[in-house]
Coordinates of C-alpha atoms and ligand atoms in Angstrom, one line a residue:
M257 CA 18.8 -54.4 -19.3
K258 CA 22.5 -53.2 -19.3
E259 CA 24.8 -55.1 -21.6
S260 CA 28.7 -55.2 -21.3
V261 CA 29.9 -53.1 -24.3
G262 CA 33.2 -53.8 -26.1
V263 CA 34.5 -50.3 -25.5
S264 CA 37.0 -48.3 -27.6
G265 CA 36.2 -44.8 -26.4
P266 CA 38.2 -41.8 -25.7
V267 CA 39.1 -43.1 -22.1
A268 CA 40.8 -46.6 -21.3
S269 CA 39.3 -48.9 -18.6
P270 CA 41.6 -49.7 -15.8
A271 CA 42.2 -53.4 -15.5
P272 CA 39.0 -55.4 -14.4
L273 CA 39.2 -55.1 -10.6
A274 CA 38.3 -58.8 -9.9
E275 CA 41.3 -59.8 -11.8
C276 CA 43.6 -57.3 -10.2
P277 CA 46.1 -59.0 -7.8
E278 CA 46.2 -56.1 -5.5
W279 CA 42.4 -56.2 -5.3
R280 CA 42.4 -59.9 -4.4
A281 CA 45.2 -59.5 -2.0
F282 CA 43.3 -56.7 -0.3
L283 CA 40.2 -58.9 0.2
Q284 CA 42.0 -61.6 1.4
A285 CA 43.9 -59.2 4.1
A286 CA 40.5 -57.9 5.1
K287 CA 39.1 -61.5 5.6
A288 CA 42.0 -62.4 7.6
A289 CA 42.1 -59.4 9.7
D290 CA 41.2 -58.9 13.3
R291 CA 37.6 -57.7 13.6
G292 CA 37.3 -57.5 17.3
A293 CA 38.6 -53.8 17.8
Q294 CA 42.0 -55.1 19.5
V295 CA 43.8 -51.9 18.2
L296 CA 42.9 -48.3 18.9
R297 CA 42.8 -46.5 15.7
V298 CA 41.9 -42.8 16.0
V299 CA 42.8 -40.6 13.2
E300 CA 42.6 -36.9 13.8
A301 CA 41.8 -34.6 10.6
A302 CA 40.7 -30.9 10.4
G303 CA 39.5 -31.0 14.1
L304 CA 37.5 -34.1 13.7
H305 CA 38.5 -37.5 15.3
L306 CA 37.7 -40.8 13.3
D307 CA 37.7 -43.8 15.3
L308 CA 38.1 -46.9 13.0
S309 CA 38.9 -49.4 15.7
A310 CA 35.8 -51.3 14.9
Q311 CA 36.7 -52.0 11.2
A312 CA 38.8 -54.9 10.3
W313 CA 42.4 -54.3 10.7
S314 CA 46.0 -55.6 10.5
E315 CA 49.3 -54.8 9.2
D316 CA 48.8 -56.7 6.2
L317 CA 45.8 -54.9 5.4
R318 CA 47.2 -51.5 5.7
Q319 CA 49.9 -52.6 3.4
A320 CA 47.4 -54.3 1.0
G321 CA 45.2 -51.2 1.0
E322 CA 48.2 -49.0 -0.1
A323 CA 49.4 -51.3 -2.8
L324 CA 45.7 -51.4 -4.1
L325 CA 45.7 -47.6 -4.1
A326 CA 49.0 -47.5 -5.9
A327 CA 47.8 -50.1 -8.5
R328 CA 44.7 -48.1 -9.2
G329 CA 46.6 -44.8 -9.7
F330 CA 45.4 -43.0 -6.8
D331 CA 48.2 -40.3 -6.5
D332 CA 47.7 -39.2 -10.0
A333 CA 43.9 -39.2 -9.5
R334 CA 44.1 -37.0 -6.5
R335 CA 46.4 -34.8 -8.2
T336 CA 43.8 -34.5 -11.2
L337 CA 41.2 -33.9 -8.7
L338 CA 42.9 -31.1 -6.6
E339 CA 44.7 -29.4 -9.4
G340 CA 41.5 -28.9 -11.4
G341 CA 42.2 -31.5 -14.1
I342 CA 39.4 -33.4 -15.9
A343 CA 38.0 -35.6 -13.1
N344 CA 34.7 -35.8 -14.6
V345 CA 35.5 -37.5 -17.8
T346 CA 32.2 -38.3 -19.2
E347 CA 31.5 -34.6 -19.1
H348 CA 35.0 -33.7 -19.9
R349 CA 35.3 -31.3 -17.0
A350 CA 37.0 -30.6 -13.8
A351 CA 35.4 -31.5 -10.4
W352 CA 37.1 -28.6 -8.6
H353 CA 35.0 -28.1 -5.5
T354 CA 38.1 -27.7 -3.4
A355 CA 38.9 -24.5 -5.5
L356 CA 35.4 -23.1 -4.2
R357 CA 37.0 -23.4 -0.4
A358 CA 40.5 -22.7 -0.9
E359 CA 41.6 -19.2 0.4
P360 CA 42.7 -17.6 -1.8
S361 CA 40.9 -19.8 -4.5
P362 CA 43.1 -20.6 -7.4
V363 CA 40.2 -19.4 -9.7
P364 CA 40.0 -15.6 -9.2
E365 CA 36.3 -15.5 -10.2
V366 CA 35.4 -17.5 -7.1
G367 CA 36.6 -14.9 -4.9
V368 CA 34.8 -12.2 -6.9
E369 CA 31.5 -14.1 -6.7
R370 CA 32.1 -14.8 -2.9
D371 CA 32.5 -11.1 -2.5
R372 CA 29.2 -10.4 -4.3
V373 CA 27.4 -12.9 -2.3
R374 CA 28.5 -11.4 1.0
A375 CA 27.8 -7.7 -0.2
F376 CA 24.3 -8.9 -1.2
V377 CA 23.8 -10.4 2.2
R378 CA 24.9 -7.3 3.9
R379 CA 22.7 -5.1 1.7
V380 CA 19.7 -7.6 2.9
D381 CA 20.7 -7.3 6.4
G382 CA 21.1 -3.4 6.3
D383 CA 17.7 -3.0 4.5
G384 CA 16.0 -4.9 7.1
R385 CA 12.8 -5.6 4.7
Y386 CA 13.0 -9.3 4.3
K387 CA 11.8 -11.1 7.2
S388 CA 11.9 -14.5 5.4
V389 CA 13.5 -16.3 2.4
L390 CA 11.7 -18.8 0.2
H391 CA 14.4 -21.0 -1.4
I392 CA 13.5 -23.0 -4.4
G393 CA 15.9 -25.6 -5.8
I394 CA 16.3 -29.4 -5.8
G395 CA 18.9 -32.0 -5.3
G396 CA 22.4 -30.6 -4.9
S397 CA 20.8 -27.1 -5.1
D398 CA 18.7 -27.8 -2.0
W399 CA 20.2 -30.6 0.2
G400 CA 23.5 -28.6 1.1
P401 CA 22.1 -25.4 2.2
K402 CA 19.0 -27.1 3.8
L403 CA 21.4 -29.1 5.9
V404 CA 23.6 -26.5 6.8
V405 CA 20.8 -24.1 7.8
S406 CA 18.9 -26.8 9.9
A407 CA 21.9 -27.9 11.6
L408 CA 23.4 -24.8 12.5
G409 CA 20.2 -22.4 12.8
Y410 CA 18.5 -25.1 14.8
A411 CA 17.9 -22.7 17.8
G412 CA 16.8 -19.8 15.3
A413 CA 18.1 -17.9 12.5
R414 CA 18.3 -14.2 11.3
R415 CA 15.4 -14.8 9.3
E416 CA 13.3 -17.9 8.3
V417 CA 14.3 -19.8 5.4
R418 CA 11.7 -22.1 3.8
F419 CA 13.0 -24.7 1.4
V420 CA 10.8 -25.8 -1.4
A421 CA 12.2 -28.6 -3.7
N422 CA 9.4 -31.0 -4.7
I423 CA 7.2 -30.5 -7.8
D424 CA 4.5 -31.7 -5.4
G425 CA 2.1 -28.7 -5.2
H426 CA 1.8 -29.4 -1.3
A427 CA 5.4 -28.5 -1.1
M428 CA 4.9 -24.9 -2.5
E429 CA 1.8 -24.5 -0.5
A430 CA 3.3 -25.4 3.0
G431 CA 6.4 -23.5 1.7
V432 CA 4.6 -19.9 1.4
L433 CA 2.0 -20.7 4.3
G434 CA 1.7 -17.8 6.6
L435 CA 4.7 -15.7 4.7
D436 CA 4.3 -12.3 3.9
P437 CA 4.8 -11.7 0.2
H438 CA 6.2 -8.2 0.8
A439 CA 8.7 -9.3 3.3
T440 CA 9.9 -12.5 1.3
L441 CA 13.1 -12.8 -0.8
V442 CA 12.7 -15.7 -3.3
V443 CA 16.0 -17.4 -4.0
V444 CA 15.9 -19.7 -7.2
S445 CA 19.0 -22.1 -7.1
S446 CA 19.7 -24.2 -10.2
K447 CA 23.1 -25.1 -11.8
S448 CA 21.3 -25.7 -15.2
F449 CA 18.4 -23.3 -14.6
S450 CA 16.5 -25.8 -16.4
T451 CA 15.4 -28.4 -13.8
I452 CA 11.7 -28.8 -14.4
E453 CA 10.8 -28.8 -10.6
T454 CA 12.8 -25.8 -10.0
M455 CA 11.4 -23.8 -12.8
R456 CA 7.7 -24.6 -12.2
N457 CA 8.1 -23.8 -8.4
A458 CA 10.0 -20.5 -9.4
E459 CA 7.0 -19.6 -11.7
R460 CA 4.5 -20.2 -8.6
A461 CA 6.6 -18.2 -6.3
I462 CA 6.8 -15.2 -8.8
E463 CA 2.9 -15.7 -9.0
W464 CA 2.5 -15.8 -5.4
L465 CA 4.5 -12.3 -5.0
R466 CA 2.5 -10.9 -7.7
D467 CA -0.9 -12.2 -6.4
G468 CA 0.2 -11.0 -3.0
G469 CA 0.2 -7.3 -4.2
V470 CA 4.1 -7.2 -4.9
A471 CA 4.3 -4.6 -7.6
E472 CA 7.6 -5.5 -8.9
P473 CA 7.9 -9.3 -8.0
M474 CA 11.4 -9.8 -9.9
A475 CA 13.0 -7.1 -7.7
Q476 CA 12.5 -9.7 -4.9
V477 CA 14.0 -12.7 -6.8
A478 CA 17.8 -13.7 -6.7
A479 CA 19.2 -16.7 -8.7
V480 CA 22.1 -18.9 -8.1
T481 CA 23.0 -20.6 -11.2
S482 CA 26.0 -21.6 -13.9
N483 CA 23.5 -20.6 -16.5
V484 CA 23.1 -16.7 -15.9
A485 CA 21.5 -16.5 -19.4
A486 CA 18.5 -18.2 -18.3
A487 CA 18.2 -16.5 -15.1
Q488 CA 18.3 -13.1 -17.1
K489 CA 15.7 -14.5 -19.4
L490 CA 13.4 -15.1 -16.4
G491 CA 13.7 -11.5 -15.5
V492 CA 16.1 -11.7 -12.5
P493 CA 17.9 -8.4 -12.1
A494 CA 21.6 -8.8 -13.1
E495 CA 22.9 -7.7 -9.7
Q496 CA 20.9 -10.4 -8.0
I497 CA 22.4 -13.3 -10.1
F498 CA 25.2 -15.2 -8.5
R499 CA 26.8 -17.5 -10.6
F500 CA 29.0 -20.8 -10.1
W501 CA 30.7 -23.0 -12.7
D502 CA 30.2 -26.1 -14.7
W503 CA 33.0 -27.6 -12.9
A504 CA 31.3 -27.5 -9.5
G505 CA 29.1 -30.6 -9.5
G506 CA 25.6 -30.0 -8.2
R507 CA 26.0 -32.2 -5.1
Y508 CA 29.6 -30.7 -4.5
S509 CA 28.1 -27.1 -4.8
V510 CA 27.3 -26.1 -1.4
W511 CA 30.6 -24.3 -1.2
S512 CA 29.7 -22.1 -4.0
S513 CA 27.2 -19.3 -4.3
I514 CA 24.5 -22.0 -3.6
G515 CA 25.6 -21.2 0.0
L516 CA 23.5 -18.0 -0.4
P517 CA 20.7 -18.9 1.9
I518 CA 23.2 -20.2 4.5
A519 CA 24.6 -16.6 4.7
L520 CA 21.1 -15.0 4.6
A521 CA 20.1 -17.3 7.4
L522 CA 23.2 -17.5 9.7
G523 CA 25.4 -14.6 8.7
A524 CA 28.4 -14.8 6.2
E525 CA 30.7 -15.9 9.1
A526 CA 29.0 -19.3 9.0
L527 CA 29.6 -19.9 5.4
D528 CA 33.2 -18.6 5.9
G529 CA 33.6 -21.2 8.8
L530 CA 32.1 -24.0 6.6
L531 CA 34.5 -23.2 3.9
E532 CA 37.4 -23.1 6.3
G533 CA 36.7 -26.2 7.7
A534 CA 36.5 -28.1 4.3
A535 CA 39.7 -26.4 3.1
A536 CA 41.4 -27.8 6.5
M537 CA 40.0 -31.2 5.3
D538 CA 41.4 -30.8 1.7
A539 CA 44.8 -29.9 3.2
H540 CA 44.8 -33.3 5.2
F541 CA 43.5 -35.3 2.5
A542 CA 46.3 -33.8 0.1
R543 CA 49.1 -34.2 2.5
A544 CA 48.4 -36.6 5.4
P545 CA 50.2 -40.1 5.0
L546 CA 47.9 -42.7 3.7
S547 CA 47.7 -44.8 7.1
G548 CA 46.7 -41.5 8.9
N549 CA 44.6 -40.1 6.2
A550 CA 40.9 -40.0 7.3
P551 CA 39.2 -40.1 3.9
V552 CA 41.4 -42.7 2.7
Q553 CA 41.0 -44.9 5.5
L554 CA 37.2 -44.3 5.5
A555 CA 37.1 -45.3 1.9
L556 CA 39.3 -48.5 2.4
A557 CA 37.1 -49.6 5.3
G558 CA 34.1 -49.2 3.0
L559 CA 35.7 -51.1 0.4
A560 CA 36.3 -53.9 2.6
N561 CA 32.8 -53.7 4.0
R562 CA 31.2 -53.7 0.6
S563 CA 33.4 -56.5 -1.1
A564 CA 35.1 -58.6 1.5
F565 CA 32.0 -58.9 3.9
G566 CA 29.5 -58.2 1.4
Y567 CA 27.6 -55.5 3.1
A568 CA 25.1 -54.1 0.5
T569 CA 24.0 -51.0 2.5
Y570 CA 25.8 -48.4 4.7
N571 CA 24.0 -46.8 7.8
I572 CA 24.5 -43.2 9.0
A573 CA 23.7 -42.6 12.4
P574 CA 24.2 -39.0 13.6
Y575 CA 23.7 -38.8 17.2
D576 CA 22.6 -35.4 16.9
A577 CA 19.0 -34.2 16.4
R578 CA 20.5 -31.2 14.2
L579 CA 22.0 -33.4 11.7
G580 CA 18.6 -35.1 10.4
N581 CA 19.3 -33.7 6.8
L582 CA 22.9 -35.2 6.7
V583 CA 21.3 -38.4 5.9
P584 CA 19.6 -37.2 2.6
Y585 CA 22.6 -35.3 1.9
L586 CA 25.0 -38.2 1.9
Q587 CA 22.4 -40.4 0.2
Q588 CA 22.8 -38.0 -2.8
L589 CA 26.4 -37.5 -2.4
E590 CA 27.1 -41.3 -2.2
M591 CA 24.5 -42.7 -4.4
E592 CA 24.5 -40.3 -7.2
S593 CA 28.5 -40.6 -7.3
L594 CA 28.8 -44.2 -6.6
G595 CA 25.8 -45.7 -8.2
K596 CA 27.4 -46.7 -11.4
S597 CA 27.8 -50.1 -13.1
V598 CA 30.5 -49.0 -15.8
D599 CA 34.1 -47.8 -15.4
V600 CA 35.5 -44.6 -17.0
G601 CA 36.2 -46.7 -20.0
G602 CA 32.6 -47.8 -20.5
A603 CA 33.2 -51.6 -19.3
T604 CA 31.1 -53.2 -16.8
V605 CA 32.5 -53.0 -13.2
T606 CA 33.4 -56.5 -12.1
V607 CA 32.6 -56.1 -8.3
P608 CA 29.8 -54.3 -6.6
T609 CA 30.0 -50.6 -6.3
G610 CA 28.4 -48.1 -3.8
P611 CA 26.1 -49.5 -1.3
V612 CA 22.7 -48.0 -0.4
V613 CA 22.9 -45.4 2.1
W614 CA 20.4 -44.8 4.6
G615 CA 20.0 -43.7 8.4
M616 CA 18.3 -41.4 11.0
P617 CA 19.6 -39.5 13.9
G618 CA 20.1 -41.7 17.0
T619 CA 18.6 -42.1 19.4
D620 CA 15.1 -42.2 17.2
G621 CA 17.0 -44.7 15.1
Q622 CA 17.4 -47.0 18.1
H623 CA 13.7 -47.2 18.3
T624 CA 13.1 -47.8 14.5
F625 CA 15.8 -49.9 12.7
F626 CA 18.6 -50.9 15.2
Q627 CA 16.8 -54.3 15.9
W628 CA 17.6 -55.1 12.5
L629 CA 21.3 -53.9 12.7
H630 CA 21.7 -56.1 15.8
Q631 CA 19.7 -59.1 15.1
G632 CA 19.0 -59.2 11.2
P633 CA 21.0 -61.8 9.4
E634 CA 22.6 -59.1 7.1
G635 CA 23.6 -56.1 9.3
A636 CA 25.2 -52.9 7.8
P637 CA 28.2 -50.9 8.8
V638 CA 27.2 -47.9 10.8
D639 CA 28.9 -44.5 10.9
F640 CA 28.1 -43.0 14.4
I641 CA 28.6 -39.2 14.4
I642 CA 28.6 -37.1 17.6
C643 CA 29.9 -33.9 19.0
R644 CA 31.9 -33.9 22.0
E645 CA 30.2 -30.7 23.4
A646 CA 26.5 -29.9 23.0
D647 CA 25.1 -26.5 22.6
H648 CA 22.1 -26.9 24.7
P649 CA 21.8 -26.3 28.6
Y650 CA 20.9 -29.8 29.5
P651 CA 24.2 -31.7 30.4
E652 CA 22.3 -34.8 31.4
H653 CA 20.7 -35.2 28.0
H654 CA 24.2 -35.0 26.3
R655 CA 25.6 -37.8 28.8
L656 CA 22.8 -39.9 28.0
L657 CA 23.4 -39.3 24.1
V658 CA 27.0 -40.1 24.4
A659 CA 26.2 -43.1 26.3
N660 CA 23.6 -44.4 23.9
C661 CA 25.8 -43.9 20.7
L662 CA 28.8 -45.7 22.7
A663 CA 26.6 -48.5 23.7
Q664 CA 25.0 -49.2 20.4
R665 CA 28.5 -49.2 18.8
E666 CA 29.7 -51.7 21.4
A667 CA 26.7 -53.9 21.2
L668 CA 27.3 -54.0 17.5
L669 CA 30.8 -55.1 17.7
R670 CA 30.8 -57.2 20.8
G671 CA 27.5 -59.1 20.3
K672 CA 26.2 -61.5 22.8
S673 CA 26.4 -65.2 22.3
V674 CA 23.8 -68.1 23.3
A675 CA 26.4 -69.7 25.5
E676 CA 26.9 -66.2 27.3
L677 CA 23.1 -65.8 27.5
V678 CA 22.1 -69.3 29.0
P679 CA 23.3 -68.9 32.6
E680 CA 21.5 -65.3 32.8
Q681 CA 18.2 -66.6 31.5
R682 CA 18.3 -69.4 34.1
T683 CA 17.1 -67.3 36.7
K684 CA 14.0 -65.9 34.4
A685 CA 13.2 -69.3 32.8
A686 CA 11.1 -72.3 34.3
N687 CA 13.7 -74.8 33.2
D688 CA 16.9 -75.2 31.3
D689 CA 15.1 -75.7 27.9
E690 CA 13.3 -72.4 28.1
A691 CA 16.6 -70.7 29.2
R692 CA 18.1 -71.8 26.0
W693 CA 15.1 -70.7 24.1
L694 CA 15.1 -67.4 25.6
A695 CA 18.9 -67.0 24.9
C696 CA 18.4 -68.0 21.1
H697 CA 16.1 -65.0 20.9
K698 CA 18.4 -62.8 22.8
A699 CA 21.5 -63.4 21.1
H700 CA 23.4 -60.7 19.2
H701 CA 25.7 -61.4 16.3
G702 CA 28.4 -59.0 17.1
G703 CA 31.3 -58.4 14.9
R704 CA 29.3 -55.7 13.0
P705 CA 31.7 -52.8 11.8
S706 CA 31.1 -49.1 12.6
N707 CA 33.0 -45.7 12.6
L708 CA 32.7 -43.2 15.2
I709 CA 33.2 -39.6 13.9
V710 CA 33.7 -37.1 16.9
L711 CA 33.2 -33.3 16.0
P712 CA 34.4 -31.0 19.0
R713 CA 31.1 -29.2 18.6
L714 CA 28.6 -28.5 15.9
A715 CA 30.4 -25.3 14.5
P716 CA 30.5 -24.3 10.8
Q717 CA 34.0 -25.5 10.6
A718 CA 33.4 -28.8 12.0
L719 CA 30.5 -29.5 9.8
G720 CA 32.5 -28.2 6.6
A721 CA 35.1 -30.6 7.7
L722 CA 32.8 -33.4 8.0
L723 CA 31.2 -33.0 4.6
A724 CA 34.5 -32.6 2.9
L725 CA 35.6 -36.0 4.7
Y726 CA 32.8 -37.7 2.9
E727 CA 33.2 -36.0 -0.5
H728 CA 36.9 -37.2 -0.7
K729 CA 36.1 -40.8 0.8
V730 CA 33.8 -41.1 -2.1
F731 CA 36.7 -40.0 -4.5
V732 CA 38.9 -42.5 -3.1
Q733 CA 36.5 -45.3 -3.6
G734 CA 35.6 -44.3 -7.1
A735 CA 39.4 -44.1 -7.9
V736 CA 39.7 -47.7 -6.9
W737 CA 36.4 -48.8 -8.6
G738 CA 37.5 -46.8 -11.7
I739 CA 34.3 -45.0 -12.2
D740 CA 33.5 -41.4 -12.7
V741 CA 32.1 -40.1 -9.5
Y742 CA 30.9 -36.9 -10.9
D743 CA 28.4 -37.6 -13.5
Q744 CA 24.8 -38.9 -12.9
W745 CA 23.4 -40.0 -16.2
G746 CA 21.1 -42.4 -14.4
V747 CA 18.8 -39.4 -13.5
E748 CA 18.3 -38.3 -17.1
Y749 CA 16.2 -41.2 -18.6
G750 CA 13.3 -40.8 -16.1
K751 CA 13.3 -37.1 -16.7
V752 CA 12.8 -37.7 -20.6
L753 CA 10.0 -40.2 -20.1
A754 CA 8.3 -38.0 -17.7
T755 CA 8.4 -35.0 -19.9
G756 CA 6.6 -37.3 -22.5
I757 CA 4.1 -38.5 -20.2
A758 CA 3.3 -35.1 -18.9
A759 CA 2.6 -34.2 -22.3
E760 CA 0.4 -36.9 -22.9
L761 CA -1.5 -36.0 -19.7
G762 CA -2.0 -32.6 -21.0
G763 CA -3.7 -34.0 -24.2
G764 CA -0.7 -34.8 -26.4
P765 CA -0.6 -37.9 -28.5
A766 CA -0.1 -41.3 -26.9
G767 CA 3.4 -42.6 -26.4
E768 CA 4.7 -46.2 -26.4
H769 CA 4.4 -47.6 -23.0
D770 CA 4.3 -51.1 -21.3
V771 CA 0.7 -52.1 -20.5
S772 CA 0.7 -50.8 -16.9
T773 CA 2.0 -47.3 -17.6
A774 CA -0.3 -47.2 -20.7
Y775 CA -3.1 -48.0 -18.6
W776 CA -2.5 -45.4 -15.9
V777 CA -1.7 -42.7 -18.3
G778 CA -5.1 -43.5 -19.7
R779 CA -6.9 -43.4 -16.2
W780 CA -5.5 -40.0 -15.4
K781 CA -6.2 -38.6 -18.9
Ligands
F6P1007 O1 19.1 -35.2 -9.5 C1 19.7 -34.9 -10.6 C2 20.4 -33.5 -10.6 O2 21.0 -33.2 -11.9 C3 21.4 -33.3 -9.5 O3 22.7 -33.7 -9.8 C4 21.4 -32.0 -9.2 O4 21.8 -31.7 -7.9 C5 20.0 -31.7 -9.3 O5 19.6 -32.5 -10.3 C6 19.6 -30.2 -9.5 O6 20.2 -29.8 -10.8 P1 20.0 -28.3 -10.9 O7 21.0 -27.4 -9.9 O8 20.6 -28.1 -12.2 O9 18.8 -27.7 -10.9

């Protein structure tokens, strides 16, 4: 159980949010604001259009949002982030992902490493030996490249990239199925180069090369890491180790050498485009006035939804079959960053923080959980994400996709009341009572908030801008809540317990457990 600690650590807590007058004024203004999309609010940022019209809005709310940001020190926090100051206070380091995509980068080594990655990809392309890449990594060392390769390489890539993340041996078995060991490059990506899943899977992959008759397996292994010494210890050739830095958080690292599989699958131009789009969003975030600042407005809408309207979850609905991996990518980004209960000073946060993030591409989601979104008592804010232009040759399909996206959004917002439905049901029902009964079943709550994000098309630039939009939105919310969005201590405890249990299962001494865990450890032994 989490107890609130009286804290006198190295970092001071901000004023408790629940007692902050600007917070109260913000919530009050949100509750009083129009929620019926009476004002068109479209913000343009880095080529994307963000339509916030279906969120609570009023002039008072705009002012209250800006006063809240000022009260929480947003300007200074943003400067610290963008200038590479200590944004990650509990690990005492920067969270300088923007330096990874700036051109030129303020960190000269970034440019050097970018060049090394590109030279390596040219060498691999020129050599023509590798038909496939087996990528080993998990979490932030997996979701980013997997998302980009699956989204932009949906219709084929230069070479197949298989992603193996899970420690479940079935993942490895499926990962190598049908691959030719002599024509496969293994890429091991891990910031720490100590994550148990990645290390074990890397060992299996090297074994697989050796068992497949590869005379020098390590010559076919590349590594991406901030722990170069560990990669060298594994035997990865120095010229095939690509580094990044501890100031690039795992879930913010797709912009670093972690993007290597993207370049191997889609060419270095795809990686360049991704960085360019993200850098354009960084420039927008740094300079656009608050009322037209897309990440800021997305964040404020999310804060109102979480605290003024009590939505505990947040749905991501990409109306693009290529963006299936965007959902887990954003789950990690949002929930590892915002799933915190204490502020930077260690005091308990007095309001709810990050919501549960979930979703699925539309239109599949419509046949899975949209019923709940429309008629369940709680509902959830939804981010609808769609491309203006499709890249396939079936215009009719895109017309229907767009129509469904807009229609679902409209239905969530507009709703349909019993009073509206009764006359319609009269023609279908035997009598007035039955008409009313049917109307009750068919009524839609309405008033449910959503955002619409329109990308011109799914090009690398647009995808980069989209991911950076969410990164900055998360940052703004963290600044208001006063939490460290760049650490993830909550994943450590389970890892420690798993190490102990694994030792017990392997014959080690019994540890101290609750009755159920002790029972199952015993059964497996
Ligand atoms: O899930 C916990 C975590 O530390 C993530 O933050 C990180 O992205 C992932 O593990 C993988 O870590 P690494 O890149 O060090 O293997």
